[in-house]
mmCIF file of C-alpha atoms in Angstrom:
data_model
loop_
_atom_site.group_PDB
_atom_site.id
_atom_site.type_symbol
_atom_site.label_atom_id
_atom_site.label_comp_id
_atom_site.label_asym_id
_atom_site.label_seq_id
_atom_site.Cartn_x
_atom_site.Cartn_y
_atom_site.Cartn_z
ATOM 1 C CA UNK A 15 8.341 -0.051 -11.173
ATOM 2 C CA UNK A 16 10.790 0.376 -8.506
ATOM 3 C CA UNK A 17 14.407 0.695 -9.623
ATOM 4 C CA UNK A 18 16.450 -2.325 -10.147
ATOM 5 C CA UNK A 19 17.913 -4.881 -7.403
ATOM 6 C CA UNK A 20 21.148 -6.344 -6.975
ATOM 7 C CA UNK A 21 21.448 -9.602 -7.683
ATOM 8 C CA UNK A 22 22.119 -10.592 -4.031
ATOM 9 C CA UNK A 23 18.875 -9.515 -2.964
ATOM 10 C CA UNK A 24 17.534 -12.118 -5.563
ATOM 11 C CA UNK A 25 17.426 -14.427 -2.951
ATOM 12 C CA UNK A 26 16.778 -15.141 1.211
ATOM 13 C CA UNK A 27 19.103 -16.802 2.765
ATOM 14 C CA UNK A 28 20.021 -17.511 6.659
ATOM 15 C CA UNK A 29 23.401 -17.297 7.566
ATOM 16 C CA UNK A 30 25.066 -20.557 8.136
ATOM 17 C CA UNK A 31 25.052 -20.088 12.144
ATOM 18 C CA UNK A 32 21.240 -19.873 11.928
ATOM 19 C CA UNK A 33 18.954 -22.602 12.681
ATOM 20 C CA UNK A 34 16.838 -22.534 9.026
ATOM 21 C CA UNK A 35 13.889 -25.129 10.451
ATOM 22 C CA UNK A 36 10.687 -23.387 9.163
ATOM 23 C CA UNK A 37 9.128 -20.838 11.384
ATOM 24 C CA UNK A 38 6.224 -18.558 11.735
ATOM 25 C CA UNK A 39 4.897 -15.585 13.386
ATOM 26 C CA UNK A 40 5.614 -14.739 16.240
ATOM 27 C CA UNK A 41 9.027 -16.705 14.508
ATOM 28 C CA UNK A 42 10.754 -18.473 17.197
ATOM 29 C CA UNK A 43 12.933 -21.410 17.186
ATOM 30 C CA UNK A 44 12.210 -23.757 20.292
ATOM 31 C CA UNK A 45 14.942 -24.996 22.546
ATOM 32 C CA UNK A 46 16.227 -28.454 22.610
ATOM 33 C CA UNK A 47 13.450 -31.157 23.578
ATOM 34 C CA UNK A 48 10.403 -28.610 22.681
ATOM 35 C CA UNK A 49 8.076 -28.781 19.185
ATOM 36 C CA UNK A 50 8.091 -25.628 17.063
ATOM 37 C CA UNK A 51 4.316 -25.428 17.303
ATOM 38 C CA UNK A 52 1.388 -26.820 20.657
ATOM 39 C CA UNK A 53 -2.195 -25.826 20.568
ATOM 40 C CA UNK A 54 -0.583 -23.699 23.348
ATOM 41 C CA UNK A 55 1.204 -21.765 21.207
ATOM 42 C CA UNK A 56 4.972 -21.287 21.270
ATOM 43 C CA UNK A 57 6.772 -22.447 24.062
ATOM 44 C CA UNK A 58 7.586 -19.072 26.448
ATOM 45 C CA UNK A 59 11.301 -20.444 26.727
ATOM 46 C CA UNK A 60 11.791 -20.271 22.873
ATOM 47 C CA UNK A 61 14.520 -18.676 21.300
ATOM 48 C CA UNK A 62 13.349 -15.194 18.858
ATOM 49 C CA UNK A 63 14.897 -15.091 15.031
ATOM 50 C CA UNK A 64 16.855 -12.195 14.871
ATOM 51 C CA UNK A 65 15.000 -9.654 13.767
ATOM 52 C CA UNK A 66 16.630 -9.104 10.466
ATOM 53 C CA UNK A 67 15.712 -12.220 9.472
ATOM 54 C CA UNK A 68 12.075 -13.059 11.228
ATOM 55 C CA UNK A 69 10.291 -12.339 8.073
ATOM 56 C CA UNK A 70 12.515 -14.371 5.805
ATOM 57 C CA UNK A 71 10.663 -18.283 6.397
ATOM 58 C CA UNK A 72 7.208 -19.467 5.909
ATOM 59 C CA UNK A 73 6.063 -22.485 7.857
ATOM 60 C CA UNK A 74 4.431 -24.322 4.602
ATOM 61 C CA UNK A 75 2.627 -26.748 7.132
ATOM 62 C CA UNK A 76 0.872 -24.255 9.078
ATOM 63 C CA UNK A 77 -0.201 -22.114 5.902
ATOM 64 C CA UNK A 78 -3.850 -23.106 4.606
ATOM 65 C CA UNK A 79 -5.691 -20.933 1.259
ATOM 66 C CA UNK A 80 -8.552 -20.798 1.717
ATOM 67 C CA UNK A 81 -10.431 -19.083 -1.876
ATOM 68 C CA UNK A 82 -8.652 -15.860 -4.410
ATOM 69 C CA UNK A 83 -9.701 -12.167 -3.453
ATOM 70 C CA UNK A 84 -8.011 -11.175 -6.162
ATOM 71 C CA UNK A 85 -5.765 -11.262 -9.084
ATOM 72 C CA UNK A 86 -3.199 -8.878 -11.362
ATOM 73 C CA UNK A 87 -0.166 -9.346 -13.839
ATOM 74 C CA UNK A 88 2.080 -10.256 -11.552
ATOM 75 C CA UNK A 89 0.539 -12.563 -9.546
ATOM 76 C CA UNK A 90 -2.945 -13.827 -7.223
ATOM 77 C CA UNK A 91 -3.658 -12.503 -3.344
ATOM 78 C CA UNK A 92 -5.615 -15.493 -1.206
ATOM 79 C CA UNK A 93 -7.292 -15.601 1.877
ATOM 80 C CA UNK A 94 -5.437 -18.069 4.298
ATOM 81 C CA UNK A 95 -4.797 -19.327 7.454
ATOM 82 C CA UNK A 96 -1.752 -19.355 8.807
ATOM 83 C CA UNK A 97 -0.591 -21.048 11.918
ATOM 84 C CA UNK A 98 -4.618 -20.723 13.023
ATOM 85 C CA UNK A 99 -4.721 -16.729 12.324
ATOM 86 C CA UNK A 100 -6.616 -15.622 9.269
ATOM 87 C CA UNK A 101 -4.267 -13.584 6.338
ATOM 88 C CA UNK A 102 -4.007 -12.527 3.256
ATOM 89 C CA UNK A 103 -0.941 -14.237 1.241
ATOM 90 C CA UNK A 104 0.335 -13.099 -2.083
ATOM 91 C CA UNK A 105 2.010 -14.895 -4.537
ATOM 92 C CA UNK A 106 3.794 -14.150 -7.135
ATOM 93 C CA UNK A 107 3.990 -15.795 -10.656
ATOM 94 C CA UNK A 108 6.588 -17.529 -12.239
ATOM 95 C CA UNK A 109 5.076 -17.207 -15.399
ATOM 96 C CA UNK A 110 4.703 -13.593 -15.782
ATOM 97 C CA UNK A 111 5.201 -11.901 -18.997
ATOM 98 C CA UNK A 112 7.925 -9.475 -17.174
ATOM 99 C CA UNK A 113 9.477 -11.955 -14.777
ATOM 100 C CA UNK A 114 11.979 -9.225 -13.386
ATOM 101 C CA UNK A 115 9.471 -6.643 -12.902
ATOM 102 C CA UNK A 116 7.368 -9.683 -10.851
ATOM 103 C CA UNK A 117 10.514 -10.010 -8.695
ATOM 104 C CA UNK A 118 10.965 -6.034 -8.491
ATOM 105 C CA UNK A 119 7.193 -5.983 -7.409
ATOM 106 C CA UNK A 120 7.817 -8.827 -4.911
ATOM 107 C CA UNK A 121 11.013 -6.989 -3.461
ATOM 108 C CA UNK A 122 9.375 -3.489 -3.187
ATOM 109 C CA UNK A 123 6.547 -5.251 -1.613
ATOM 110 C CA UNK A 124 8.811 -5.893 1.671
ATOM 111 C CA UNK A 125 9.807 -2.472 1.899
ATOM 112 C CA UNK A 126 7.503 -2.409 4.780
ATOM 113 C CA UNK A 127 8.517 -5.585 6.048
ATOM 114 C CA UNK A 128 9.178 -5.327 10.340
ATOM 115 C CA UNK A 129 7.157 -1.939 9.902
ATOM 116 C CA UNK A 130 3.842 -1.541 12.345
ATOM 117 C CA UNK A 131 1.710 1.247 12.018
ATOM 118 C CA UNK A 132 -2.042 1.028 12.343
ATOM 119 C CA UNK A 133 -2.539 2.641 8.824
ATOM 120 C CA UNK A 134 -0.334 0.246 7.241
ATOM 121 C CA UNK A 135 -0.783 -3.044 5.950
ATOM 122 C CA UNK A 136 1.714 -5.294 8.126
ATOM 123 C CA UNK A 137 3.862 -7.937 6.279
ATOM 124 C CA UNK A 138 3.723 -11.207 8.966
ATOM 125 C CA UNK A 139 6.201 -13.503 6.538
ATOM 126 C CA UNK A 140 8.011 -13.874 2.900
ATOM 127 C CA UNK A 141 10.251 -16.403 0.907
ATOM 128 C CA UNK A 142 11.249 -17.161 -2.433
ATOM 129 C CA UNK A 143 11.221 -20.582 -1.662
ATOM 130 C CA UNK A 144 8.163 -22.907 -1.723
ATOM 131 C CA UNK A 145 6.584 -26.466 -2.018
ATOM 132 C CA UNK A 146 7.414 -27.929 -5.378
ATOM 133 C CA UNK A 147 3.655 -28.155 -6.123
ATOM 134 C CA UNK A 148 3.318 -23.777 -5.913
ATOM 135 C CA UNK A 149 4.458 -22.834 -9.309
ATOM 136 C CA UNK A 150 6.031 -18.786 -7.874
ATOM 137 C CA UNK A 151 8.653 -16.158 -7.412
ATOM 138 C CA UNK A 152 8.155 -15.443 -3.891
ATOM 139 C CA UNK A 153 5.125 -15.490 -1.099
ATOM 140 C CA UNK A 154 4.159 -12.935 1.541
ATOM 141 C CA UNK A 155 2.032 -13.188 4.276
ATOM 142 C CA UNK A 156 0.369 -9.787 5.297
ATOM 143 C CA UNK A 157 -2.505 -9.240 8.261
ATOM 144 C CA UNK A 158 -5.988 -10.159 6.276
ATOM 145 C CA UNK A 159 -8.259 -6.447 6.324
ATOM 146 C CA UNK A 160 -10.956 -7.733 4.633
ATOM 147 C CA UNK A 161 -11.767 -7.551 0.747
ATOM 148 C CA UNK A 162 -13.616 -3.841 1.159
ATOM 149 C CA UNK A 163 -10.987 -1.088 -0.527
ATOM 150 C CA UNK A 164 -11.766 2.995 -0.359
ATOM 151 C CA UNK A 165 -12.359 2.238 -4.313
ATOM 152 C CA UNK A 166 -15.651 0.167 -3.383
ATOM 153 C CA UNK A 167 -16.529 2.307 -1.307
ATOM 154 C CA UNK A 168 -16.673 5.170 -3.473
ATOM 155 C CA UNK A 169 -18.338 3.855 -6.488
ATOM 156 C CA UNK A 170 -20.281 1.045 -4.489
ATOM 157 C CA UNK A 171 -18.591 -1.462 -6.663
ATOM 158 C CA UNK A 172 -17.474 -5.134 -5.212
ATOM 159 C CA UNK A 173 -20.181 -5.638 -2.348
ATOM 160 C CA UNK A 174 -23.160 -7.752 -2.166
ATOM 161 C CA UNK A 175 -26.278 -6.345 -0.955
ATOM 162 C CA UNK A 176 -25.789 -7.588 2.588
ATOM 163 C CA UNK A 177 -22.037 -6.447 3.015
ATOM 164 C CA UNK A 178 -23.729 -2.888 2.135
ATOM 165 C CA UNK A 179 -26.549 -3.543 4.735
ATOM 166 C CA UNK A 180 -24.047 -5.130 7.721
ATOM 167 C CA UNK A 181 -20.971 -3.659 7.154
ATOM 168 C CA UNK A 182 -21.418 -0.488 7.869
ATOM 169 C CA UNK A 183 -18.717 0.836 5.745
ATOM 170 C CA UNK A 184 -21.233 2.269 3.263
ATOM 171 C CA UNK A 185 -19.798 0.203 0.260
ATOM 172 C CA UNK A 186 -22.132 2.424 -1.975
ATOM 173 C CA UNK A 187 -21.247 5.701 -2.720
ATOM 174 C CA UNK A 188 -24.603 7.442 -1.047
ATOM 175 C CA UNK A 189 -22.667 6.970 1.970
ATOM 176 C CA UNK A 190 -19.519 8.623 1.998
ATOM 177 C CA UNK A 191 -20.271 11.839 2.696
ATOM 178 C CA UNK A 192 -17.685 14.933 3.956
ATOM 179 C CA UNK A 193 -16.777 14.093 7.147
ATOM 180 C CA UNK A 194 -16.668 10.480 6.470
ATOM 181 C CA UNK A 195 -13.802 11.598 3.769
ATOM 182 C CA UNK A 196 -12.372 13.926 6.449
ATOM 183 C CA UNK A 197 -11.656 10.775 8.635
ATOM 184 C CA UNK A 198 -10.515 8.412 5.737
ATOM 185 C CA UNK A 199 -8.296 11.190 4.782
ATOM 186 C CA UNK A 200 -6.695 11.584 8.108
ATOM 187 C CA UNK A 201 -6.095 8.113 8.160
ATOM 188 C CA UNK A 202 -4.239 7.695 4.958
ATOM 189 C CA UNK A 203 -2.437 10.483 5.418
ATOM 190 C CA UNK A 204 -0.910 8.996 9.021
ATOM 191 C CA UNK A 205 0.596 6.017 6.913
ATOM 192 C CA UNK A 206 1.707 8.413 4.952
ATOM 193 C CA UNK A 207 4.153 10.522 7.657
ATOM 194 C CA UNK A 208 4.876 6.959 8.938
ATOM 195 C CA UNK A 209 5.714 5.821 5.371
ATOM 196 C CA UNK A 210 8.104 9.095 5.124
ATOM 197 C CA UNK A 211 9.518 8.981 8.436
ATOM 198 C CA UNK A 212 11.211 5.427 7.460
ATOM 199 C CA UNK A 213 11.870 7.069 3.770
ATOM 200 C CA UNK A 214 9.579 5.264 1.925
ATOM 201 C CA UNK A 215 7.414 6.093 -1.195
ATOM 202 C CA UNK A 216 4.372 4.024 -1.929
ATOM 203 C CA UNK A 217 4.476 5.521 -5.706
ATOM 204 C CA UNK A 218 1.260 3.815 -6.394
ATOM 205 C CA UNK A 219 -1.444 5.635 -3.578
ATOM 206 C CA UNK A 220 -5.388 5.495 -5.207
ATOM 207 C CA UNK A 221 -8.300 4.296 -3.635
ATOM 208 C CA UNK A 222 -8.183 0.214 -4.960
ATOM 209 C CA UNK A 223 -4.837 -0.157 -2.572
ATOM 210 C CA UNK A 224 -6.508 1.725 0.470
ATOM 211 C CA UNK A 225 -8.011 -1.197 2.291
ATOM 212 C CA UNK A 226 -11.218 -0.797 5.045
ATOM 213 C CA UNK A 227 -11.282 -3.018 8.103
ATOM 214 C CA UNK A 228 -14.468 -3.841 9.915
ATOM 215 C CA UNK A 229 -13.671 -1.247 12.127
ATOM 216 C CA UNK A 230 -13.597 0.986 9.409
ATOM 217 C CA UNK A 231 -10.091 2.263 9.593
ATOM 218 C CA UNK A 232 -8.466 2.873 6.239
ATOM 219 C CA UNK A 233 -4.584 0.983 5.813
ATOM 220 C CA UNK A 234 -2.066 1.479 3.110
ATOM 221 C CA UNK A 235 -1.550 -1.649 0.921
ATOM 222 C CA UNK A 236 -0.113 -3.038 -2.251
ATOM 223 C CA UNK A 237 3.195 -2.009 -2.360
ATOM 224 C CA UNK A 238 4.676 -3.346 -5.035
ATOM 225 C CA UNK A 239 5.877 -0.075 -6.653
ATOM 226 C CA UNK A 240 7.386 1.629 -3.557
ATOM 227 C CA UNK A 241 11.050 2.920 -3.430
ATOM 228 C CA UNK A 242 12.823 2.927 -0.264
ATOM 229 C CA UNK A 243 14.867 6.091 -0.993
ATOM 230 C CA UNK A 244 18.052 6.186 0.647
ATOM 231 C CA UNK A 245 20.444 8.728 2.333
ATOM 232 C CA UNK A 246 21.044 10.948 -0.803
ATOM 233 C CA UNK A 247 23.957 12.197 0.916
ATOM 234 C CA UNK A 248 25.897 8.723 0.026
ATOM 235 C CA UNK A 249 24.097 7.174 -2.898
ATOM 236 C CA UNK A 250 22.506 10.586 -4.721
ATOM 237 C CA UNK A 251 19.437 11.583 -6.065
ATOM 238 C CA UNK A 252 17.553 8.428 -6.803
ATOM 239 C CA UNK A 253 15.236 8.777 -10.363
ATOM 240 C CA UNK A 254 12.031 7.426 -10.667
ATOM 241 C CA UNK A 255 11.266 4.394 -12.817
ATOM 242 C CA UNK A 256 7.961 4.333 -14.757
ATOM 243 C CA UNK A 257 4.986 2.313 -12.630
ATOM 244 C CA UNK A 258 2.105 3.159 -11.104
ATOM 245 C CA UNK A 259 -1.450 4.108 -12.244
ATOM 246 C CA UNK A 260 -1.132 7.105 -14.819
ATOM 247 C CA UNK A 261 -4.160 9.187 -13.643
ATOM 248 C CA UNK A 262 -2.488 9.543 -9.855
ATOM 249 C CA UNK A 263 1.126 9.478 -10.777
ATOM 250 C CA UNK A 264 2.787 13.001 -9.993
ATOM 251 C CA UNK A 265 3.960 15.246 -13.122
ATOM 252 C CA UNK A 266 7.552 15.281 -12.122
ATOM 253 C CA UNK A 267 7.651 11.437 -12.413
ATOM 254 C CA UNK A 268 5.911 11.912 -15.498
ATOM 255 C CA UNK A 269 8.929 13.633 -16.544
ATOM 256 C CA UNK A 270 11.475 11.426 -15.098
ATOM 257 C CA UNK A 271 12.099 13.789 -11.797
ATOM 258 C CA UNK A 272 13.755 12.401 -9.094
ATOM 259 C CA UNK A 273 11.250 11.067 -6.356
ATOM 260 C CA UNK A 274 10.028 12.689 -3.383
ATOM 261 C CA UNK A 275 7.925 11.938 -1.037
ATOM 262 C CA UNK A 276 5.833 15.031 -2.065
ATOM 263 C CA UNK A 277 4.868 12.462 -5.631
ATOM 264 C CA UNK A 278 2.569 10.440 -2.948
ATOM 265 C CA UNK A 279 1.047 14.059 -1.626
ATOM 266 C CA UNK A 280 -0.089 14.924 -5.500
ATOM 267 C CA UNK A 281 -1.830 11.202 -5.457
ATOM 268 C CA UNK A 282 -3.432 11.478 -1.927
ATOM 269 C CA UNK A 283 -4.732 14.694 -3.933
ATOM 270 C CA UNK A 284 -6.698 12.893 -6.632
ATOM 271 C CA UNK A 285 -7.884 10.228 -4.085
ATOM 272 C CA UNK A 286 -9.135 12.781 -1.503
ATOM 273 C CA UNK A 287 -10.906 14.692 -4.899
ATOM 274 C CA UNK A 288 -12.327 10.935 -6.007
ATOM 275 C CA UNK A 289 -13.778 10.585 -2.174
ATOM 276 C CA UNK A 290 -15.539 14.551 -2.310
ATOM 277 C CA UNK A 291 -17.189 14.001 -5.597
ATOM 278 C CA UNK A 292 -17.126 10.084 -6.423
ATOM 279 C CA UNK A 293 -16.280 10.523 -9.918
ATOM 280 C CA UNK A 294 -13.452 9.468 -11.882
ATOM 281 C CA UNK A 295 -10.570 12.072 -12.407
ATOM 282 C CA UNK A 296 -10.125 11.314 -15.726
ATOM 283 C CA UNK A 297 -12.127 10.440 -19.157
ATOM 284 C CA UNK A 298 -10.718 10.368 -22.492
ATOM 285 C CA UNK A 299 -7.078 8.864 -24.238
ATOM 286 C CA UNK A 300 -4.448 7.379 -21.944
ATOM 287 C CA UNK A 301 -1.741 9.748 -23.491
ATOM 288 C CA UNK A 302 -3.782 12.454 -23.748
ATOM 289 C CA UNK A 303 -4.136 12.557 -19.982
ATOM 290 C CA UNK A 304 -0.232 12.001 -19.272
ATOM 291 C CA UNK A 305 0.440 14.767 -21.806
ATOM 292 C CA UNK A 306 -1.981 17.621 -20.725
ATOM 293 C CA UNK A 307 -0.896 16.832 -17.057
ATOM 294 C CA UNK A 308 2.341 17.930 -17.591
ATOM 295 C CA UNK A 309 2.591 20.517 -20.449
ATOM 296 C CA UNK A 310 -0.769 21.943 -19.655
ATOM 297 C CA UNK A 311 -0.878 21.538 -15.943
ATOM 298 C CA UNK A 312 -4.301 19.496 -16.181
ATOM 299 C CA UNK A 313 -5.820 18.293 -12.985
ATOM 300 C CA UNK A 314 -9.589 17.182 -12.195
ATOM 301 C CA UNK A 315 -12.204 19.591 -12.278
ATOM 302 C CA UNK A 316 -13.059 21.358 -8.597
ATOM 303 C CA UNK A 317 -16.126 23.139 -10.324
ATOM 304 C CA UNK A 318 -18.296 20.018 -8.475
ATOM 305 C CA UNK A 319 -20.998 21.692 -5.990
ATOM 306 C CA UNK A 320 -20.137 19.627 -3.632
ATOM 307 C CA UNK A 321 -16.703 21.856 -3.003
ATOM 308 C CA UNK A 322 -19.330 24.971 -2.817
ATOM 309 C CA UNK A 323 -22.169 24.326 -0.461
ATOM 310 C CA UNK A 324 -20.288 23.953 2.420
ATOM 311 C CA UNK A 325 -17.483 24.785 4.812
ATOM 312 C CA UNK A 326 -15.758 21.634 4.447
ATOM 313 C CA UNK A 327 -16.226 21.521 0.965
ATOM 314 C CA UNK A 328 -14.666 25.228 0.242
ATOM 315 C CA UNK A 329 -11.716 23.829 2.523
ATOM 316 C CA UNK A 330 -11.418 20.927 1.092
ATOM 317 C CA UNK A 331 -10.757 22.033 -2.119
ATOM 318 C CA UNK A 332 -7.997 24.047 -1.075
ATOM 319 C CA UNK A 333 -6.180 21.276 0.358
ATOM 320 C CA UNK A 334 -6.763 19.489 -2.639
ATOM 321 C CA UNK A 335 -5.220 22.650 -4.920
ATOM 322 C CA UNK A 336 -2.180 22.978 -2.601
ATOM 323 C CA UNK A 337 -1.667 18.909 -2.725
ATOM 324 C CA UNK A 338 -1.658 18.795 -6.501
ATOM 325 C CA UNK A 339 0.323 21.982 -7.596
ATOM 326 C CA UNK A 340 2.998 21.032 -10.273
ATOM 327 C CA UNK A 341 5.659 22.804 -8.407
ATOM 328 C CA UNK A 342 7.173 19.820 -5.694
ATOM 329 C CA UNK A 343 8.217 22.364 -3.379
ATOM 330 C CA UNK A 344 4.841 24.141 -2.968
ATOM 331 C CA UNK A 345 2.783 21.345 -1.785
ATOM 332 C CA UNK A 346 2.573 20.348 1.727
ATOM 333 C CA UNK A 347 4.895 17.413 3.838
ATOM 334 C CA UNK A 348 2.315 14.819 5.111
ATOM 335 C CA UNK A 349 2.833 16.063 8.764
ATOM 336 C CA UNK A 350 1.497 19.366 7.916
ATOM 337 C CA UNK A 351 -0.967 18.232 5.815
ATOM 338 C CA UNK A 352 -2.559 15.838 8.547
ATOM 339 C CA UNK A 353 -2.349 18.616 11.090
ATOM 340 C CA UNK A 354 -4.494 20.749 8.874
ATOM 341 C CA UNK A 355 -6.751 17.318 8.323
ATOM 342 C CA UNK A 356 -6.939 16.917 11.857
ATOM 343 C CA UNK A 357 -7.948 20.560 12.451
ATOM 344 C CA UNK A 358 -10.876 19.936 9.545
ATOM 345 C CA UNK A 359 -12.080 17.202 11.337
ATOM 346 C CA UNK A 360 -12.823 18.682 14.454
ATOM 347 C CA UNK A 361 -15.270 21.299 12.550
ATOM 348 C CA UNK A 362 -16.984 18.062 9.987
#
């Protein structure tokens, strides 16, 4: 989970000299004599939130779920509408059995908040408060992708027979072939140098929080475990807490390393070897597994065919090797790593 928050992050709050009426995207407060919202749309002579704070109110009025597309520990992810745009909105429980790792995950979930990047999912709005009759922590409202996730679409789980027939994202496994994981790749890996670039570390990167759009263009979601690591000049080397999904967490954090952006490199590593052979990385006991990966430098077995018959295959397992190496410093940055994806996708 990411590391602990001050309690003055614990809660959103405008600044007295701020107008705190409700607002929504594209978050702007009308001028005297003019309504907030017109089937037109905003009024063109409204006044923007400040930036810092456009993503800190939630019209309730304008926000309409619609049916679950999902559920975990912390909380339940809806499909909505929100001021006549469909979304996704996540919410997250008050009565979770670790309330301050639900309000950790909430917090580290709007580490991307004002962020844009076309292989990330964007965060439209959040609050901690609500309606008396929603029983949560906090709310965010991110773009809606669709329900289809890189996981389904490796092990053909989680689509009905005519999503695999009219999608055409190949939501069963027979599929996704090389190149198709050649392109997937180079799109995770772009949120991933965009990710770095504003020193951030999803910390939890595996196939179920890679989303699919219709136009079949992978995004990063889900990040409730990310760190935003800052200038280590001024605050030090910033540990890792323990979070995450065990069989794509990176040795060193195993080990209670200090985090790098290189720990999301070793995951994209087990999610591009999932995609090649559409197996799971790991079978037997939970510590077992944790154990052997870092005393006995364990990793998923590359002795698949797949990595032999071909081209790609040979050089995609040597990206893989170089992505997952226990040694930090060995493994590639994400910008070299998608030039060399780039230049494999030109050959697939």
């Amino acid at each position: 989970m990411p590391s602990p928050l001050p309690v003055s992050r614990l809660r959103l709050e405008f600044s007295p000299s701020v107008n705190a009426r409700p607002c929504s995207s594209p978050l702007v407060f009308p001028t005297k004599g003019e309504k907030l919202f017109s089937e037109k749309g905003p009024s063109p002579r409204a006044c923007r939130l400040p930036s810092r704070l456009a993503w800190c109110s939630i019209d309730w009025n304008q926000l309409s779920l619609l049916h679950p597309l999902g559920s975990g520990g912390f909380g339940s992810v809806y499909k909505a509408v929100y001021c006549g745009t469909t979304v996704a909105v996540k919410q997250v429980k008050k009565c979770s059995k670790n309330r301050l790792a639900s309000r950790q995950s909430f917090w580290a979930e709007l580490n991307v908040a004002h962020l844009h990047h076309n292989n990330v999912v964007h965060v439209i709005a959040a609050s901690t408060c609500a309606p008396s009759s929603q029983d949560t922590l906090g709310t965010i409202i991110m773009e809606y992708v669709g329900n289809s996730t890189l996981h389904h679409v490796i092990y053909g789980t989680g689509c009905t027979t005519a999503e695999r027939k009219d999608d055409g994202l190949g939501c069963g496994n027979a599929f996704l072939n090389l190149a198709q994981a050649v392109c997937y790749s180079c799109d995770i890996v772009a949120g991933l140098v965009f990710l770095h670039s504003q020193l951030i570390v999803h910390l939890d990167l595996k196939p179920a929080n890679i989303f699919i759009t219709e136009q079949n263009v992978c995004k990063i979601g889900d990040f409730g475990c990310s760190q935003k690591l800052e200038d280590t000049v001024l605050s030090g080397p910033q540990l890792c807490q323990q979070g995450g999904t065990y069989t794509h967490r990176a040795p060193e954090l195993l080990k209670g390393e200090k985090i790098t952006p290189k720990a999301d490199i070793y995951s994209f590593a087990i999610t591009l070897w999932q995609m090649v052979t559409q197996k799971e990385p790991y079978l037997g006991d939970h510590q077992y597994v944790l154990y052997s990966v870092v005393a006995y430098n364990l990793r998923p077995s590359l002795s698949d065919d797949v990595f032999k018959d071909s081209t790609i295959g040979q050089q995609l397992e040597t990206t893989i090797e170089s992505c997952w190496r226990a040694d930090v410093a060995e493994r590639p940055n994400a910008e070299l790593l998608l030039h060399d994806l780039h230049s494999l996708s030109l050959k697939a």
